[in-house]
Amino acid sequence: MTNVLVVEDDPAIGSELTDALSDYGYETALAADGETALDLALRATPDLVLLDLGLPDVDGVSLCRRLRSAMPYAVIVVLTARTQEFEVVVALEAGADDYLTKPFRLTELLARLRAHLRRQTVPADPRSSMSVGRVRLDLAARRAYVAGTEVMLRPKEFDLLSVLVRRAGEVVTREQLMEEVWDANWFGPTKTLDVHVFALRRKLTEEGEDPRRITTLRGRGYRYETDL
Ligand code: CA
């Protein structure tokens, strides 16, 4: 059974979400404030958290950061109003895996949740390791190294890096990355991808990889360079 923790202070939206998720077979818990959310995150160990960024007692982004450190492997999807776009970027940097802008359709939410949860159980690439430049990936163990030093990547960052390295030297389009890493079949603009690439590039560079290794092709996609 998949556990979903809904963090939402609006009681109408909160119960609508938990009712709908229960109808689709998810085990749900509802928290209307930050303290309850952290408590439930530790006791109920959810697989996925839907986090409304606009909460009365706590800043949504700091709650996101605390939830991420309490649950390194849970998927966190933040819910935001259209006016809080800046917060989305900050929340992604604070550990969220994805976001949905309110109002959203229930079918869209369910599709995203299924995609995220399915992704967690995808078997590793049959090849056990890949390397380009100073980076080496151990696919079975899902660990990444730069010049032999392990780099701590979040699950989506690891998935993103594996796609880029597997297709090193080629242009990988934004659509392909969204589809492969987020199982997303919506091709609109999304900050999710850019924020994850930004974080990935920063982490690799901090350990000594060349910052030019990941080339941004504006509006098109990214290329992982084989020769520098
Ligand atoms: Ca709210």
Short mmCIF file of C-alpha atoms and ligand atoms in Angstrom, two decimals:
data_model
loop_
_atom_site.label_atom_id
_atom_site.label_comp_id
_atom_site.label_asym_id
_atom_site.label_seq_id
_atom_site.Cartn_x
_atom_site.Cartn_y
_atom_site.Cartn_z
CA MET A 1 0.00 0.00 0.00
CA THR A 2 1.31 3.43 -0.95
CA ASN A 3 1.21 6.09 1.75
CA VAL A 4 0.56 9.67 0.76
CA LEU A 5 0.82 12.51 3.23
CA VAL A 6 -1.23 15.56 2.26
CA VAL A 7 -0.13 18.82 3.89
CA GLU A 8 -2.84 21.40 3.27
CA ASP A 9 -4.38 23.95 5.62
CA ASP A 10 -7.56 24.52 3.61
CA PRO A 11 -9.91 21.85 5.05
CA ALA A 12 -12.05 21.64 1.90
CA ILE A 13 -9.07 21.05 -0.41
CA GLY A 14 -7.42 18.74 2.14
CA SER A 15 -10.40 16.42 2.46
CA GLU A 16 -11.09 16.51 -1.27
CA LEU A 17 -7.53 15.35 -1.93
CA THR A 18 -7.46 12.64 0.73
CA ASP A 19 -10.91 11.34 -0.31
CA ALA A 20 -9.90 11.19 -3.96
CA LEU A 21 -6.58 9.49 -3.17
CA SER A 22 -8.31 6.91 -0.95
CA ASP A 23 -10.73 6.18 -3.79
CA TYR A 24 -7.73 5.35 -5.95
CA GLY A 25 -6.28 2.97 -3.38
CA TYR A 26 -3.75 5.18 -1.61
CA GLU A 27 -3.37 5.17 2.15
CA THR A 28 -3.61 8.83 3.16
CA ALA A 29 -2.85 11.08 6.09
CA LEU A 30 -3.72 14.76 6.33
CA ALA A 31 -1.80 17.47 8.14
CA ALA A 32 -3.11 21.04 8.30
CA ASP A 33 0.03 22.60 9.75
CA GLY A 34 3.79 22.20 9.72
CA GLU A 35 4.17 20.57 13.11
CA THR A 36 1.65 17.84 12.35
CA ALA A 37 3.27 17.32 8.95
CA LEU A 38 6.70 16.67 10.49
CA ASP A 39 5.21 14.43 13.12
CA LEU A 40 3.32 12.35 10.54
CA ALA A 41 6.34 12.25 8.25
CA LEU A 42 8.31 10.55 11.01
CA ARG A 43 5.55 8.24 12.26
CA ALA A 44 3.71 7.31 9.07
CA THR A 45 6.80 7.24 6.76
CA PRO A 46 4.94 8.31 3.62
CA ASP A 47 6.14 7.32 0.15
CA LEU A 48 4.99 10.63 -1.20
CA VAL A 49 4.14 14.04 0.26
CA LEU A 50 1.85 16.61 -1.33
CA LEU A 51 2.90 19.85 0.26
CA ASP A 52 0.91 23.07 0.01
CA LEU A 53 3.48 25.87 0.16
CA GLY A 54 1.06 28.37 1.66
CA LEU A 55 0.65 27.24 5.27
CA PRO A 56 -0.33 29.46 8.20
CA ASP A 57 2.20 28.47 10.85
CA VAL A 58 5.36 27.76 8.88
CA ASP A 59 7.19 28.82 5.75
CA GLY A 60 6.44 26.15 3.12
CA VAL A 61 10.00 26.12 1.81
CA SER A 62 11.60 25.55 5.21
CA LEU A 63 9.08 22.81 5.89
CA CYS A 64 10.03 21.25 2.56
CA ARG A 65 13.69 21.30 3.58
CA ARG A 66 12.92 19.70 6.95
CA LEU A 67 10.72 17.04 5.36
CA ARG A 68 13.46 16.26 2.85
CA SER A 69 16.05 15.71 5.55
CA ALA A 70 13.60 13.60 7.58
CA MET A 71 12.71 11.45 4.54
CA PRO A 72 15.57 11.32 2.02
CA TYR A 73 13.78 8.91 -0.32
CA ALA A 74 10.18 10.09 -0.23
CA VAL A 75 8.86 11.94 -3.25
CA ILE A 76 7.86 15.52 -2.45
CA VAL A 77 5.46 17.32 -4.77
CA VAL A 78 4.72 20.93 -3.82
CA LEU A 79 1.37 22.56 -4.51
CA THR A 80 1.50 26.23 -5.25
CA ALA A 81 -0.65 29.14 -6.31
CA ARG A 82 0.16 30.79 -9.61
CA THR A 83 1.37 33.84 -7.71
CA GLN A 84 4.02 31.84 -5.82
CA GLU A 85 6.16 30.90 -8.84
CA PHE A 86 9.36 32.15 -7.23
CA GLU A 87 8.71 29.88 -4.26
CA VAL A 88 8.55 26.88 -6.55
CA VAL A 89 12.16 27.33 -7.59
CA VAL A 90 13.26 27.75 -4.00
CA ALA A 91 11.25 24.67 -2.98
CA LEU A 92 12.83 22.58 -5.73
CA GLU A 93 16.23 23.69 -4.46
CA ALA A 94 15.12 22.78 -0.95
CA GLY A 95 14.43 19.19 -1.95
CA ALA A 96 11.08 19.00 -3.75
CA ASP A 97 10.96 16.63 -6.72
CA ASP A 98 8.18 18.31 -8.63
CA TYR A 99 5.37 20.85 -8.36
CA LEU A 100 1.78 21.38 -9.41
CA THR A 101 0.20 24.79 -9.81
CA LYS A 102 -3.29 25.30 -8.37
CA PRO A 103 -5.89 24.86 -9.65
CA PHE A 104 -5.03 21.48 -11.14
CA ARG A 105 -7.24 18.67 -12.30
CA LEU A 106 -7.40 15.54 -10.21
CA THR A 107 -6.51 13.40 -13.23
CA GLU A 108 -3.31 15.40 -13.65
CA LEU A 109 -2.40 14.94 -10.02
CA LEU A 110 -3.03 11.19 -10.18
CA ALA A 111 -0.99 10.84 -13.36
CA ARG A 112 1.96 12.61 -11.76
CA LEU A 113 1.78 10.56 -8.58
CA ARG A 114 1.69 7.31 -10.51
CA ALA A 115 4.65 8.43 -12.59
CA HIS A 116 6.70 9.34 -9.54
CA LEU A 117 5.92 6.15 -7.70
CA ARG A 118 6.55 3.95 -10.71
CA ARG A 119 9.90 5.62 -11.26
CA GLN A 120 11.07 4.55 -7.83
CA THR A 121 10.75 0.89 -8.74
CA VAL A 122 12.30 1.01 -12.21
CA PRO A 123 15.09 -1.58 -12.34
CA ALA A 124 18.64 -0.41 -12.87
CA ASP A 125 20.23 -0.34 -16.30
CA PRO A 126 21.76 -3.78 -16.96
CA ARG A 127 25.18 -2.18 -17.43
CA SER A 128 26.65 -1.80 -13.99
CA SER A 129 28.70 1.32 -14.51
CA MET A 130 29.23 4.20 -16.93
CA SER A 131 31.80 6.94 -16.98
CA VAL A 132 32.54 10.11 -18.88
CA GLY A 133 35.21 12.62 -17.88
CA ARG A 134 35.77 12.50 -14.13
CA VAL A 135 32.28 11.18 -13.46
CA ARG A 136 31.50 7.52 -12.87
CA LEU A 137 28.06 6.09 -12.17
CA ASP A 138 27.42 2.83 -10.38
CA LEU A 139 23.97 2.08 -11.73
CA ALA A 140 23.12 -0.91 -9.59
CA ALA A 141 24.01 0.89 -6.37
CA ARG A 142 22.70 4.24 -7.68
CA ARG A 143 25.88 6.04 -6.60
CA ALA A 144 27.82 8.73 -8.43
CA TYR A 145 31.52 9.56 -8.13
CA VAL A 146 33.69 12.43 -9.34
CA ALA A 147 37.36 11.38 -9.53
CA GLY A 148 36.61 8.62 -7.04
CA THR A 149 34.80 10.78 -4.49
CA GLU A 150 31.15 10.02 -3.99
CA VAL A 151 28.71 12.85 -4.73
CA MET A 152 25.44 12.78 -2.82
CA LEU A 153 22.71 13.12 -5.43
CA ARG A 154 18.99 13.12 -4.87
CA PRO A 155 17.08 10.38 -6.74
CA LYS A 156 15.96 12.67 -9.59
CA GLU A 157 19.44 14.16 -9.94
CA PHE A 158 20.87 10.67 -10.26
CA ASP A 159 18.27 9.71 -12.89
CA LEU A 160 18.97 12.91 -14.79
CA LEU A 161 22.73 12.34 -14.72
CA SER A 162 22.33 8.74 -15.90
CA VAL A 163 20.28 9.79 -18.92
CA LEU A 164 22.79 12.53 -19.82
CA VAL A 165 25.82 10.27 -19.39
CA ARG A 166 24.20 7.38 -21.25
CA ARG A 167 23.63 9.73 -24.18
CA ALA A 168 26.86 11.70 -23.78
CA GLY A 169 27.81 13.71 -26.85
CA GLU A 170 24.19 13.98 -28.05
CA VAL A 171 21.60 16.68 -27.58
CA VAL A 172 18.98 15.40 -25.16
CA THR A 173 15.85 17.50 -25.52
CA ARG A 174 13.89 18.92 -22.60
CA GLU A 175 10.93 16.76 -23.61
CA GLN A 176 13.05 13.60 -23.57
CA LEU A 177 14.45 14.42 -20.15
CA MET A 178 11.03 15.22 -18.70
CA GLU A 179 9.72 11.98 -20.12
CA GLU A 180 12.63 9.79 -19.03
CA VAL A 181 13.24 11.24 -15.61
CA TRP A 182 9.80 12.47 -14.54
CA ASP A 183 7.66 10.22 -16.77
CA ALA A 184 5.97 13.42 -17.70
CA ASN A 185 3.97 13.64 -20.88
CA TRP A 186 3.24 17.33 -20.62
CA PHE A 187 5.65 19.40 -22.64
CA GLY A 188 5.00 22.87 -21.31
CA PRO A 189 7.69 25.02 -19.76
CA THR A 190 8.84 23.60 -16.47
CA LYS A 191 11.28 24.90 -13.91
CA THR A 192 11.69 21.44 -12.45
CA LEU A 193 14.21 20.40 -15.08
CA ASP A 194 16.32 23.57 -14.96
CA VAL A 195 16.55 23.58 -11.19
CA HIS A 196 17.64 19.93 -11.14
CA VAL A 197 20.27 20.48 -13.86
CA PHE A 198 21.53 23.54 -11.99
CA ALA A 199 21.89 21.55 -8.75
CA LEU A 200 23.52 18.64 -10.54
CA ARG A 201 26.06 20.86 -12.28
CA ARG A 202 26.88 22.58 -8.99
CA LYS A 203 27.41 19.28 -7.14
CA LEU A 204 29.66 17.85 -9.86
CA THR A 205 31.66 21.06 -10.13
CA GLU A 206 32.18 21.22 -6.37
CA GLU A 207 33.94 17.86 -6.59
CA GLY A 208 36.17 18.99 -9.44
CA GLU A 209 34.28 18.21 -12.65
CA ASP A 210 34.51 20.81 -15.39
CA PRO A 211 31.49 23.18 -15.27
CA ARG A 212 31.37 23.05 -19.08
CA ARG A 213 30.59 19.32 -18.95
CA ILE A 214 26.84 19.95 -19.17
CA THR A 215 26.04 22.35 -22.00
CA THR A 216 22.70 24.18 -21.94
CA LEU A 217 21.07 24.54 -25.35
CA ARG A 218 18.59 27.26 -24.59
CA GLY A 219 14.98 26.21 -25.12
CA ARG A 220 16.09 22.87 -26.61
CA GLY A 221 17.82 20.75 -24.04
CA TYR A 222 21.22 19.72 -22.74
CA ARG A 223 24.32 17.94 -23.96
CA TYR A 224 26.77 16.05 -21.77
CA GLU A 225 30.16 16.75 -23.34
CA THR A 226 32.56 13.91 -24.00
CA ASP A 227 35.52 16.08 -25.09
CA LEU A 228 36.52 19.26 -23.33
CA CA B 1 -2.83 27.09 1.91
#
